[in-house]
Amino acid sequence: MELFTSIFVGIIIAATPLVFAAIGEVVVERSGVLNLGVEGMIIIGALAGFAFTVETGSFSLGVIASMVAGAAMAFLFAVLTQSLMTNQVATGLALTMFGLGLSALLGQGYSGKSVPTFPKVDIPYLSDLPFIGDLFFKFDILVYLSIALVIGVLWFFEKTRTGLTVRAIGDNHHAAHSIGYSVKKYRYLTIMFGGACAGIGGAYLSLVLTPLWVENMSSGRGWIALALVVFGAWQPVRAMLGAYLFGGITILQLHSQGFGITIDPQLLSMLPYLATIVVLVLISRETVKSKMRSPACLGTPFYASQ
Amino acid sequence: MLKIEQRTEPSKVMLYATPLLALILTILSGFFLFTLMGKDPLQATKMFFFEPLTSFYNISELMVKAAPLILIGLGLSAGFKAGVWNIGAEGQFTIGAIAGSAVALYFYEMEGFYILPLMCLAGMLGGMAWAAIPALLRTRFNTNEILVSLMLVYVSTLLLNVLVHGPMKDPEGMNFPQSRLFSDSALLPLLMEDGRAHIGFVVALIFVGIAWVIQERHIIGFQIKVSGQADGAAKYAGFSSKKLVWMTFLFSGGLAGLAGIFEAAGPVGQLVPALPVGYGFTAIIVAFLGRLNPVGILLGGLLMALTYIGGENAQISLNLPSATTSVFQGLLLFFLLATDILINYQIKWLSVAKPSVKSN
């Protein structure tokens, strides 16, 4: 039982940065924009969250800083792709390179520093329940926030008028423009929302998962989050489940020795990346279906001629 | 008021002026960045962008760094032009280095003129094989090549680590994770007595010529251009898009692999875990900086190499962190993309007519 609990809890915690980043990107892509700079926004969020927590001693300020930093990076992307109509693929790559470089530069003084343990919630009665309490009611607040975010985004797209507008812009920006919606304004907002989500995902890395600052500590999670969006067919809940699947792979890798698997740990570290490829292949095999599900204007720039 | 207006025809002048403009903007932000970091901006800028050209040693280092950037940039530009995004050149570089090094170690302490060509061949084939994975998945299953080629970068780095800790470890190396030092027949000939500049730079120049001929004079170059600019027209003309994906991936993978073995058999002289230093990613900037044009890539590669050396010098003498170089490279790409708007659009000043009736 105890092993089961620790594996379950480990999966959720390992997956939470991916949940945040992937949900943010779902919103961005549903509005028709492909931001490949998730990795860069995560790493900047990770540094901002860590640095502000170290300097102020407050986790709340750290988390807020990570969101602001992620959104600021995203704003840069929005200015370039929406106002200056740059190529989204190249701009996203530039954002990733810039984020990795800038975080290494600004983060120099923070390697080796530490933050206190991120507090877990303590819900009266629920957290004390045997087994169930350990499984579901002893996480940190950010885990619940990530789940609330998934539900919120789902509700936003299915039940609100604004959500419908965002989807319309993603599927046909010219039509949305011609009936009077400002494509640019909505896209600026979704892009920055995606940045804030990636930022908080980064903060989860540097404050909870491995409470440290290390250069390049995002180690490809931004790219895995992008793959999860495709895996989730642009549906928030499916993307979240995909993230938990990846959390499972990470935990499998950590616990492998416990299970008596004696493979070179470096080989096992390849698992998440290989799994991403396998998942992408399985998803994209159904070409027609997956094309129907993806936002029709994904990645194409919009220029209003009037 | 500023207004952005589409040009009827892309501006030729802007096509070549914007890279320079982007460079100037990058240098200006460097000024700002250095001041923020409490360094003398004038001295730091000089150190970064001009000092590398002042000594013989630095110029030879410039060639060492430019060779892989040019080779990889040339390969990538073919794909980018056709709308095929190989982002994983860093992985193909690593696998090329591994494959070529395997040949070098197999012929350890043997002599022969054939060893080096075999190593280069193995390096190219290794890079091509690694690039074939995303090409296959894209053409067979329509899988996104950006994500697959990128994931394979992480896999290749881990594989390199496994190999230098295990099968390819130097048996007399006190258990250090590195291969044997290559024997003389497996090392690239140097261009000059002093410095580390090697024949790889000449090979890169030859490939600039080859790529130029393909682009300007060969039907494949034309097909690549058409597919990137007008996919519908390319299909109508009967160009196979699958064939293009394969060709561009194999071309870029092969050149990245060659750059990888050049790095191992040139300046490094053995296989070490730290061999991939990011040339595969920087080459993406080089390709854009050079406007996906072979001659432009040659210049772009030299410029990027300059920032590497400037960064190293500034690290030593001004105590600037090494990450400064990657920040500059990222900024340069941003400015380059941003100023691109001047090619297809005009920015016009609209004189806002003042209201004729004064409101009281």
XYZ file of C-alpha atoms in Angstrom:
666
model
C 0.000 0.000 0.000
C 2.721 2.415 0.970
C 4.622 1.800 -2.250
C 1.448 2.328 -4.231
C 0.780 5.611 -2.456
C 4.295 6.893 -2.977
C 4.226 5.965 -6.661
C 0.834 7.601 -7.175
C 1.880 10.776 -5.375
C 5.195 10.791 -7.260
C 3.439 10.552 -10.616
C 1.153 13.492 -9.874
C 4.029 15.654 -8.658
C 6.295 14.778 -11.581
C 3.467 15.513 -14.010
C 2.271 18.842 -12.601
C 4.805 21.099 -14.430
C 3.730 19.386 -17.650
C 0.043 19.889 -16.835
C 0.539 23.639 -16.376
C 2.639 24.113 -19.496
C 0.484 21.878 -21.700
C -2.812 23.492 -20.651
C -1.402 26.937 -21.364
C -0.292 25.814 -24.798
C -3.699 24.210 -25.473
C -5.267 27.650 -25.069
C -2.614 29.295 -27.256
C -2.985 26.721 -30.022
C -6.777 26.755 -29.887
C -6.530 30.444 -30.781
C -4.494 29.444 -33.835
C -1.006 30.282 -32.615
C 1.878 27.823 -32.349
C 4.345 28.923 -29.670
C 7.385 26.654 -29.708
C 9.013 28.746 -26.979
C 7.445 26.819 -24.087
C 10.844 25.528 -22.975
C 12.181 29.081 -22.782
C 9.176 30.306 -20.804
C 9.373 27.377 -18.379
C 13.023 27.970 -17.601
C 12.504 31.703 -17.070
C 9.535 30.903 -14.825
C 11.647 28.427 -12.892
C 14.342 31.034 -12.270
C 11.914 33.850 -11.421
C 10.003 31.633 -8.999
C 13.165 30.450 -7.295
C 14.886 33.838 -7.162
C 11.867 35.683 -5.767
C 11.279 33.003 -3.173
C 14.914 33.196 -2.078
C 14.885 36.990 -1.941
C 11.504 37.526 -0.301
C 11.058 34.273 1.570
C 7.522 34.091 0.267
C 6.343 31.236 -1.920
C 3.313 33.211 -3.060
C 5.489 36.028 -4.366
C 7.740 33.476 -6.033
C 4.841 31.839 -7.838
C 3.406 35.198 -8.890
C 6.828 36.279 -10.165
C 7.082 33.106 -12.236
C 3.727 33.833 -13.864
C 4.664 37.426 -14.604
C 8.029 36.355 -16.018
C 6.455 33.671 -18.205
C 3.843 36.123 -19.448
C 6.541 38.723 -20.179
C 8.416 36.224 -22.324
C 5.173 35.365 -24.068
C 4.502 39.063 -24.633
C 7.765 39.272 -26.547
C 6.575 36.374 -28.703
C 3.211 38.048 -29.200
C 4.757 41.344 -30.319
C 6.926 39.545 -32.840
C 4.379 37.112 -34.242
C 1.208 39.202 -33.999
C 2.363 42.756 -34.595
C 5.472 42.160 -36.684
C 4.085 39.008 -38.329
C 7.218 36.913 -37.937
C 7.363 33.200 -38.639
C 5.949 31.458 -35.559
C 8.217 28.417 -35.719
C 11.400 30.483 -35.908
C 10.216 32.954 -33.274
C 9.349 30.145 -30.879
C 12.797 28.643 -31.332
C 14.352 32.049 -30.711
C 12.295 32.403 -27.539
C 13.571 29.057 -26.284
C 17.208 29.895 -27.029
C 16.864 33.347 -25.518
C 15.137 31.999 -22.405
C 17.776 29.334 -21.817
C 20.578 31.880 -22.256
C 18.999 34.639 -20.206
C 18.125 32.319 -17.331
C 21.689 30.996 -17.248
C 22.990 34.560 -17.194
C 20.640 35.927 -14.532
C 20.621 32.749 -12.483
C 24.355 32.653 -11.846
C 24.103 33.830 -8.252
C 21.355 31.364 -7.395
C 22.933 27.993 -7.996
C 23.679 26.387 -4.679
C 21.046 28.377 -2.803
C 18.074 26.623 -1.297
C 14.452 27.281 -0.437
C 12.425 25.787 2.427
C 10.123 22.842 1.735
C 7.009 23.877 -0.122
C 4.069 23.441 2.296
C 1.487 20.690 1.788
C -2.157 21.365 2.402
C -3.815 20.104 5.517
C -7.543 19.819 5.015
C -9.408 19.051 8.244
C -10.737 15.464 8.296
C -9.977 14.757 4.619
C -6.199 14.771 4.974
C -6.465 12.507 8.002
C -8.475 9.836 6.227
C -6.536 6.598 6.070
C -5.162 5.813 2.607
C -7.549 8.155 0.740
C -6.137 11.104 2.657
C -2.585 10.143 1.749
C -3.554 9.622 -1.880
C -5.567 12.731 -2.630
C -5.491 15.280 0.141
C -1.883 15.872 1.013
C -0.529 17.614 -2.049
C 0.705 21.169 -2.228
C -1.741 23.849 -3.301
C -0.296 24.078 -6.827
C -1.370 20.532 -7.685
C -4.982 21.450 -6.923
C -4.520 24.684 -8.817
C -3.366 22.749 -11.884
C -6.465 20.561 -11.775
C -8.683 23.588 -11.264
C -6.975 25.174 -14.251
C -7.816 22.176 -16.438
C -11.460 22.310 -15.372
C -11.518 26.081 -15.822
C -10.118 25.899 -19.349
C -12.548 23.140 -20.238
C -15.445 25.265 -18.964
C -14.058 28.305 -20.775
C -14.036 26.577 -24.145
C -17.293 24.671 -23.769
C -19.496 27.077 -21.883
C -18.431 30.676 -22.407
C -18.940 33.028 -25.301
C -15.346 34.240 -25.110
C -14.151 30.644 -25.299
C -16.222 30.136 -28.417
C -14.723 33.294 -29.923
C -11.193 32.058 -29.230
C -12.014 28.760 -30.933
C -13.518 30.594 -33.893
C -10.393 32.711 -34.244
C -8.273 29.572 -34.201
C -10.366 27.898 -36.866
C -10.910 30.820 -39.199
C -9.307 34.114 -38.333
C -10.556 35.892 -41.439
C -14.172 35.053 -40.666
C -13.745 36.076 -37.038
C -12.151 39.327 -38.146
C -14.903 40.087 -40.624
C -17.594 39.828 -37.979
C -15.692 42.306 -35.874
C -13.521 40.370 -33.443
C -10.019 41.656 -32.899
C -7.915 38.611 -33.797
C -4.768 40.309 -32.555
C -6.163 41.263 -29.167
C -7.468 37.776 -28.416
C -4.220 36.195 -29.547
C -2.101 38.550 -27.448
C -4.168 37.475 -24.442
C -4.052 33.718 -25.116
C -0.318 33.856 -25.783
C 0.296 35.647 -22.484
C -1.989 33.261 -20.630
C 0.081 30.399 -22.070
C 3.236 32.134 -20.895
C 1.925 32.563 -17.360
C 0.991 28.858 -17.265
C 4.426 27.797 -18.519
C 5.992 30.131 -15.939
C 4.103 28.564 -13.050
C 5.034 25.131 -14.409
C 8.638 26.258 -14.203
C 8.170 27.470 -10.649
C 6.804 24.041 -9.743
C 10.060 22.560 -11.034
C 12.371 24.829 -9.063
C 10.272 25.121 -5.898
C 8.628 21.723 -5.463
C 9.913 18.975 -7.735
C 13.645 19.725 -7.346
C 13.899 22.732 -5.024
C 17.062 24.081 -6.601
C 18.201 26.319 -9.397
C 20.236 24.513 -12.069
C 20.919 25.787 -15.594
C 18.782 24.015 -18.200
C 16.794 22.314 -15.455
C 13.696 22.186 -17.646
C 15.535 19.519 -19.706
C 13.071 19.322 -22.558
C 9.827 19.495 -20.574
C 8.626 22.393 -22.728
C 8.937 20.231 -25.806
C 7.210 17.321 -24.111
C 4.373 19.709 -23.183
C 4.064 20.640 -26.853
C 3.845 16.972 -27.742
C 1.170 16.508 -25.074
C -1.011 19.113 -26.758
C -0.956 17.056 -29.948
C -1.455 13.887 -27.904
C -4.414 15.462 -26.156
C -5.930 16.489 -29.489
C -6.181 20.060 -28.136
C -8.544 18.867 -25.375
C -7.547 20.032 -21.865
C -8.515 16.836 -20.028
C -6.774 14.558 -22.512
C -3.649 16.700 -22.310
C -3.714 16.400 -18.516
C -4.075 12.623 -18.680
C -1.164 12.573 -21.103
C 0.901 14.511 -18.589
C 0.131 11.948 -15.884
C 1.160 9.183 -18.269
C 4.511 10.928 -18.605
C 4.729 11.382 -14.866
C 4.314 7.611 -14.686
C 7.225 7.063 -17.049
C 9.441 9.369 -14.993
C 8.558 7.541 -11.790
C 9.079 4.169 -13.418
C 12.567 5.360 -14.246
C 13.219 6.448 -10.626
C 11.806 3.285 -9.068
C 13.278 0.881 -11.608
C 16.025 -0.282 -9.282
C 13.409 -0.960 -6.622
C 11.624 -3.197 -9.108
C 14.866 -5.086 -9.695
C 15.449 -3.702 -13.197
C 19.182 -3.360 -13.777
C 19.486 -1.162 -16.851
C 21.971 1.687 -17.133
C 20.186 4.689 -15.593
C 21.278 6.815 -18.550
C 19.432 4.470 -20.874
C 16.358 4.726 -18.681
C 16.587 8.521 -18.802
C 15.891 8.243 -22.524
C 12.448 6.818 -21.781
C 10.416 10.059 -21.603
C 11.875 11.270 -24.895
C 11.401 7.940 -26.659
C 7.897 7.658 -25.240
C 7.093 11.106 -26.637
C 8.122 9.963 -30.096
C 6.102 6.751 -29.841
C 3.044 8.642 -28.643
C 3.350 11.200 -31.436
C 3.563 8.439 -34.021
C 0.531 6.642 -32.629
C -1.487 9.850 -32.610
C -0.454 11.099 -36.012
C -1.132 7.771 -37.700
C -4.780 8.708 -37.832
C -3.917 11.516 -40.204
C -7.380 12.577 -41.245
C -8.819 12.512 -37.759
C -5.969 14.432 -36.150
C -6.053 17.058 -38.880
C -9.737 17.577 -38.233
C -9.113 18.106 -34.560
C -6.303 20.624 -34.872
C -7.225 24.313 -35.096
C -7.381 25.113 -38.794
C -5.382 28.331 -38.607
C -2.644 26.878 -36.369
C 0.654 28.576 -37.119
C -0.536 30.817 -39.928
C 0.040 34.554 -39.510
C -2.867 36.954 -39.700
C -2.726 40.266 -41.509
C -5.810 42.426 -41.628
C -5.660 44.281 -44.905
C -8.065 46.988 -43.788
C 0.901 57.669 -36.529
C 2.609 54.519 -37.719
C 0.901 52.286 -40.186
C 2.043 48.956 -41.562
C 1.232 48.440 -45.202
C 1.879 45.423 -47.390
C 4.341 45.956 -50.251
C 3.339 44.865 -53.702
C 6.712 43.198 -54.094
C 9.280 42.103 -51.472
C 12.047 44.676 -51.133
C 15.418 43.437 -52.416
C 17.288 46.155 -50.552
C 15.695 45.248 -47.249
C 16.436 41.549 -47.814
C 20.140 42.297 -47.463
C 19.956 45.351 -45.226
C 17.942 43.749 -42.421
C 20.660 41.324 -41.240
C 22.956 44.322 -40.798
C 20.224 46.273 -39.059
C 19.600 43.315 -36.740
C 23.305 43.152 -35.935
C 23.416 46.838 -35.096
C 20.363 46.501 -32.843
C 21.993 43.520 -31.118
C 25.168 45.485 -30.478
C 23.103 48.368 -29.103
C 21.242 46.062 -26.714
C 24.623 44.647 -25.783
C 25.633 48.148 -24.715
C 22.559 48.291 -22.524
C 23.106 44.781 -21.129
C 26.764 45.423 -20.295
C 25.900 48.658 -18.527
C 23.279 46.813 -16.477
C 25.892 44.246 -15.517
C 28.212 46.992 -14.370
C 30.810 46.553 -17.115
C 32.271 49.245 -19.282
C 30.005 48.881 -22.342
C 32.496 50.237 -24.852
C 35.258 47.920 -23.745
C 32.946 44.896 -23.511
C 31.473 45.505 -26.958
C 34.937 45.841 -28.415
C 35.955 42.625 -26.689
C 32.917 40.784 -28.025
C 32.712 41.882 -31.617
C 36.087 43.307 -32.671
C 38.866 41.860 -30.528
C 38.486 38.354 -32.041
C 39.717 39.731 -35.359
C 42.913 41.227 -34.024
C 45.137 38.237 -33.391
C 46.290 35.392 -35.529
C 45.321 32.834 -32.911
C 41.796 34.226 -32.708
C 41.354 34.078 -36.461
C 42.337 30.440 -36.492
C 39.828 29.832 -33.668
C 37.250 31.652 -35.758
C 37.693 29.027 -38.466
C 37.447 26.212 -35.891
C 34.063 27.471 -34.698
C 32.761 28.628 -38.076
C 33.348 25.276 -39.837
C 30.616 23.305 -38.012
C 28.237 26.287 -38.010
C 28.537 26.728 -41.770
C 28.228 23.012 -42.520
C 25.150 22.543 -40.349
C 23.625 25.875 -41.407
C 23.899 24.916 -45.084
C 22.127 21.630 -44.454
C 19.356 23.152 -42.389
C 18.708 25.965 -44.851
C 17.691 23.496 -47.565
C 14.996 22.088 -45.305
C 13.840 25.443 -43.957
C 13.424 26.720 -47.485
C 11.145 23.794 -48.305
C 9.192 24.154 -45.055
C 10.792 21.088 -43.490
C 11.897 21.835 -39.930
C 14.884 19.807 -38.820
C 15.514 21.213 -35.353
C 17.580 18.249 -34.197
C 20.886 18.931 -35.949
C 22.557 18.858 -32.538
C 21.584 15.188 -32.234
C 22.745 14.359 -35.757
C 26.029 16.111 -34.935
C 26.434 13.924 -31.833
C 25.615 10.665 -33.606
C 27.975 11.610 -36.451
C 30.736 12.155 -33.911
C 30.002 8.793 -32.277
C 29.942 6.878 -35.568
C 33.124 8.500 -36.866
C 34.875 8.020 -33.551
C 33.961 4.340 -33.572
C 35.914 4.018 -36.828
C 38.835 5.983 -35.372
C 38.957 3.713 -32.330
C 38.619 0.577 -34.443
C 41.753 1.594 -36.340
C 43.495 2.727 -33.173
C 47.289 2.957 -33.515
C 47.103 1.940 -37.125
C 48.320 4.129 -39.946
C 46.725 4.722 -43.293
C 45.437 7.419 -45.557
C 42.065 5.633 -45.702
C 41.243 6.019 -41.996
C 40.197 9.665 -42.059
C 37.939 9.388 -45.135
C 36.309 6.331 -43.582
C 35.683 8.264 -40.394
C 34.113 11.130 -42.316
C 31.947 8.711 -44.242
C 30.850 7.042 -41.012
C 30.118 10.455 -39.487
C 27.945 11.472 -42.409
C 26.129 8.145 -42.449
C 25.573 8.359 -38.700
C 24.071 11.828 -38.998
C 21.940 10.720 -41.939
C 20.685 7.657 -40.083
C 19.668 9.791 -37.102
C 17.950 12.281 -39.419
C 16.220 9.426 -41.211
C 14.124 8.715 -38.112
C 12.122 11.973 -38.197
C 12.052 11.810 -42.011
C 10.594 8.307 -41.933
C 8.036 9.147 -39.271
C 7.012 12.311 -41.078
C 6.579 10.623 -44.460
C 5.050 7.370 -43.171
C 2.859 8.592 -40.319
C 2.764 12.355 -40.798
C 4.415 12.810 -37.393
C 5.593 16.330 -36.529
C 9.282 16.428 -37.454
C 10.081 19.350 -35.154
C 9.221 17.445 -31.994
C 10.705 14.124 -33.116
C 14.034 15.571 -34.236
C 14.249 17.577 -31.017
C 13.483 14.618 -28.743
C 16.265 12.723 -30.500
C 18.754 15.400 -29.398
C 18.196 14.412 -25.771
C 18.405 10.728 -26.666
C 21.677 11.215 -28.553
C 23.291 13.109 -25.664
C 22.354 10.330 -23.253
C 23.619 7.733 -25.722
C 26.959 9.542 -25.950
C 27.156 9.454 -22.166
C 26.382 5.741 -22.016
C 29.069 5.026 -24.621
C 31.876 7.073 -23.087
C 31.090 5.560 -19.696
C 31.070 2.074 -21.171
C 32.049 0.515 -24.490
C 34.002 3.484 -25.840
C 35.784 4.429 -22.622
C 39.575 4.721 -22.687
C 40.812 1.481 -21.063
C 43.866 3.322 -19.708
C 41.979 6.493 -18.846
C 41.741 6.089 -15.060
C 38.013 5.532 -15.483
C 37.396 9.029 -16.856
C 34.325 9.107 -19.116
C 36.140 9.764 -22.370
C 37.516 7.764 -25.283
C 41.166 7.198 -26.155
C 42.937 10.102 -27.805
C 42.754 9.484 -31.541
C 46.004 8.377 -33.154
C 47.657 10.625 -35.729
C 46.055 9.012 -38.773
C 42.640 9.754 -37.298
C 43.235 13.453 -36.718
C 42.299 16.151 -39.209
C 45.249 17.896 -40.889
C 45.784 21.423 -39.592
C 45.639 24.385 -41.943
C 48.464 26.275 -40.264
C 51.391 25.448 -38.014
C 49.937 27.422 -35.137
C 46.414 27.244 -33.873
C 43.737 24.623 -34.248
C 42.212 25.591 -37.612
C 41.754 22.381 -39.575
C 40.844 21.181 -43.030
C 37.175 21.125 -42.026
C 36.947 24.827 -42.756
C 38.048 24.218 -46.342
C 35.499 21.422 -46.655
C 32.840 23.840 -45.386
C 33.853 26.330 -48.084
C 33.592 23.613 -50.738
C 30.101 22.779 -49.526
C 29.137 26.445 -49.744
C 29.985 26.196 -53.443
C 28.118 22.914 -53.891
C 25.050 24.240 -52.100
C 25.106 27.377 -54.237
C 25.170 25.335 -57.440
C 22.323 23.114 -56.242
C 20.252 26.104 -55.246
C 20.795 28.180 -58.367
C 21.378 25.696 -61.130
C 19.783 22.398 -60.226
C 16.186 21.296 -60.527
C 16.211 20.099 -56.900
C 16.998 23.614 -55.726
C 14.075 24.879 -57.728
C 11.731 22.236 -56.321
C 12.780 23.155 -52.784
C 12.090 26.821 -53.423
C 8.699 26.210 -54.997
C 7.580 23.801 -52.262
C 8.427 26.307 -49.571
C 6.746 29.244 -51.269
C 3.757 27.655 -52.948
C 2.937 24.168 -51.798
C -0.070 23.927 -54.090
C 1.942 24.849 -57.164
C 4.594 22.296 -56.225
C 1.968 19.554 -55.984
C 0.449 20.620 -59.288
C 3.864 20.446 -60.915
C 4.187 16.899 -59.615
C 7.030 17.467 -57.155
C 6.957 14.736 -54.542
C 6.816 16.312 -51.103
C 7.890 13.048 -49.500
C 10.996 12.967 -51.608
C 11.789 16.515 -50.532
C 11.405 15.658 -46.849
C 13.785 12.743 -47.287
C 16.315 14.688 -49.316
C 16.449 17.707 -47.034
C 16.669 15.582 -43.895
C 19.412 13.357 -45.287
C 21.336 16.363 -46.596
C 21.142 18.264 -43.315
C 21.740 15.142 -41.216
C 24.764 14.189 -43.289
C 26.334 17.626 -42.996
C 25.611 17.779 -39.257
C 27.180 14.339 -38.843
C 30.227 15.459 -40.793
C 30.514 18.525 -38.562
C 30.304 16.199 -35.562
C 33.196 13.966 -36.604
C 35.197 17.049 -37.609
C 34.781 18.338 -34.071
C 35.936 15.027 -32.561
C 38.823 14.515 -34.987
C 39.760 18.186 -35.045
C 39.945 20.486 -32.030
C 38.923 17.857 -29.456
C 40.866 14.810 -30.661
C 38.735 12.261 -28.823
C 35.140 11.531 -27.847
C 34.059 13.347 -24.675
C 30.610 13.888 -23.111
C 30.948 17.656 -23.590
C 31.455 17.368 -27.363
C 28.039 18.755 -28.364
C 28.203 22.414 -27.333
C 25.140 23.661 -29.175
C 26.435 24.233 -32.709
C 23.346 22.424 -33.960
C 21.096 25.061 -32.407
C 23.268 28.063 -33.199
C 23.324 26.896 -36.816
C 19.579 27.539 -36.952
C 20.354 31.213 -36.321
C 23.150 31.044 -38.890
C 20.733 29.720 -41.507
C 18.272 32.567 -40.915
C 20.989 35.177 -40.597
C 22.307 34.067 -43.981
C 18.826 34.358 -45.496
C 18.964 30.593 -46.248
C 21.476 31.478 -48.948
C 24.848 29.644 -49.062
C 26.990 32.767 -49.283
C 24.931 34.420 -46.579
C 25.385 31.344 -44.395
C 29.143 31.565 -44.835
C 29.060 35.135 -43.521
C 26.513 34.268 -40.830
C 28.658 31.363 -39.656
C 31.710 33.590 -39.377
C 29.743 36.191 -37.434
C 28.336 33.638 -34.995
C 31.805 32.149 -34.537
C 32.966 35.662 -33.711
C 30.462 35.946 -30.861
C 31.618 32.594 -29.465
C 35.236 33.728 -29.359
C 34.323 37.202 -28.157
C 32.306 35.561 -25.418
C 35.198 33.341 -24.368
C 37.599 36.296 -24.304
C 35.160 38.430 -22.355
C 34.675 35.566 -19.914
C 38.374 35.477 -19.177
C 39.254 39.160 -19.129
C 36.017 40.831 -18.009
C 34.637 37.987 -15.935
C 31.432 37.944 -17.991
C 29.383 34.749 -17.728
C 29.536 32.385 -20.687
C 25.752 32.534 -21.064
C 26.147 36.099 -22.353
C 26.950 34.626 -25.761
C 23.690 32.677 -25.962
C 21.713 35.735 -24.879
C 23.295 37.674 -27.736
C 22.573 34.901 -30.183
C 18.942 34.751 -29.094
C 18.626 38.538 -29.337
C 20.151 38.540 -32.795
C 17.582 36.022 -34.008
C 14.768 38.098 -32.471
C 15.926 41.280 -34.162
C 16.459 39.450 -37.414
C 12.922 38.079 -37.409
C 11.481 41.396 -36.288
C 13.214 43.451 -38.977
C 12.027 40.940 -41.576
C 8.772 42.841 -41.632
C 10.559 45.555 -43.619
C 10.928 43.162 -46.544
C 7.264 42.493 -47.160
C 5.694 45.482 -45.491
C 6.277 49.215 -45.464
C 6.017 51.258 -42.355
C 4.460 54.590 -43.171
C 4.056 57.737 -41.184
C 0.508 58.866 -41.500
C 0.189 62.532 -40.754
C -2.944 62.663 -38.687
C -5.071 65.511 -39.947
C -5.668 67.949 -37.172
C -9.282 68.677 -36.462
C -10.112 71.916 -38.207
C -12.671 73.068 -35.744
C -11.263 73.857 -32.360
C -13.419 72.627 -29.600
C -13.877 75.138 -26.917
